Steps between C-alpha positions, in 0.01 A plus 500: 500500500881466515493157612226420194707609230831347663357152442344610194859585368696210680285235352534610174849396426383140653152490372523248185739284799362451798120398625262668665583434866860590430388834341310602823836397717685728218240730527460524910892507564551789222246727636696522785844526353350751272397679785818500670672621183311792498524627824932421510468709113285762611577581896873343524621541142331842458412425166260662304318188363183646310199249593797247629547339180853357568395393856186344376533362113895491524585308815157297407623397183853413633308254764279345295788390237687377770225334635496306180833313603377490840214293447695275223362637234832605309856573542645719738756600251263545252277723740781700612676483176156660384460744800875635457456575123194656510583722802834602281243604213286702709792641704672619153177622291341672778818718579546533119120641528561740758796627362320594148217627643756722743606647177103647413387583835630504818473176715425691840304788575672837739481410866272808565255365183509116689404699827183726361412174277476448132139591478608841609790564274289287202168608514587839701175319781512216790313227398408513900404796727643364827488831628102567481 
C-alpha cells in the first residue's frame, strides 16, 4: 500500500508534465524511495511518523518536482527555487501550529499514559484484550 500511494503522491507534482510511461518510471522508482524513507524515519530516525506521511507524501512530492527538471520539463532553479520556499512555509507554519496549540493542550501525553495507551487513559477501556 505504501508503495501505491508513493507514486500516487510523486506523480502528482509532475502529472500535467510528463506522459504516461514517464509517470510509471516516476511512479516505480518512488515506491521504493518512499519505502526507504520510511524505514531510515521510522527505525533509524526514531521518529514518530503517524501513517508515514513525511516519508511517503513528503519525500514523494520532493521527487516528483525534481523529477520535473530531470526529465526537461522545467528549470532546476525554478523546481528547487519552488521546493526551498515551500519547505520554508511549511517548516515556519507548522512550528507556529504546534506552538499555539502547546498553549491549549499539551503536545505529549505522561510517559506512564503513552505506556498503558490512550484508549486507557481516554476512554478508561483497551480497544484490544490481548490478554484474553
Amino acid at each position: 500500500m505504501t508503495g501505491t500511494i508513493a507514486g500516487l503522491a510523486s506523480i502528482t507534482p509532475a502529472s500535467g508534465f510528463v506522459g504516461p510511461l514517464e509517470a510509471l518510471v516516476i511512479g516505480a522508482v518512488a515506491g521504493i524511495l518512499c519505502q526507504e524513507a520510511v524505514n531510515l524515519v521510522r527505525n533509524k530516525l526514531r521518529i514518530d511518523d503517524t501513517l508515514d506521511v513525511f516519508a511517503v507524501h513528503g519525500v514523494g512530492g520532493i521527487f516528483g518536482t525534481i523529477m520535473i527538471a530531470a526529465l526537461g520539463h522545467g528549470a532546476w532553479v525554478a523546481q528547487l527555487g519552488a521546493l526551498v520556499i515551500v519547505g520554508v512555509f511549511t517548516f515556519v507554519i507548522t512550528l507556529a501550529l504546534v506552538k499555539l496549540v502547546a498553549l491549549v493542550t499539551p503536545i505529549r501525553v505522561d510517559l506512564e499514559t503513552e505506556t498503558n495507551g490512550l484508549d486507557l487513559a481516554a476512554h478508561g477501556e483497551r480497544a484490544y484484550d490481548f490478554m484474553s
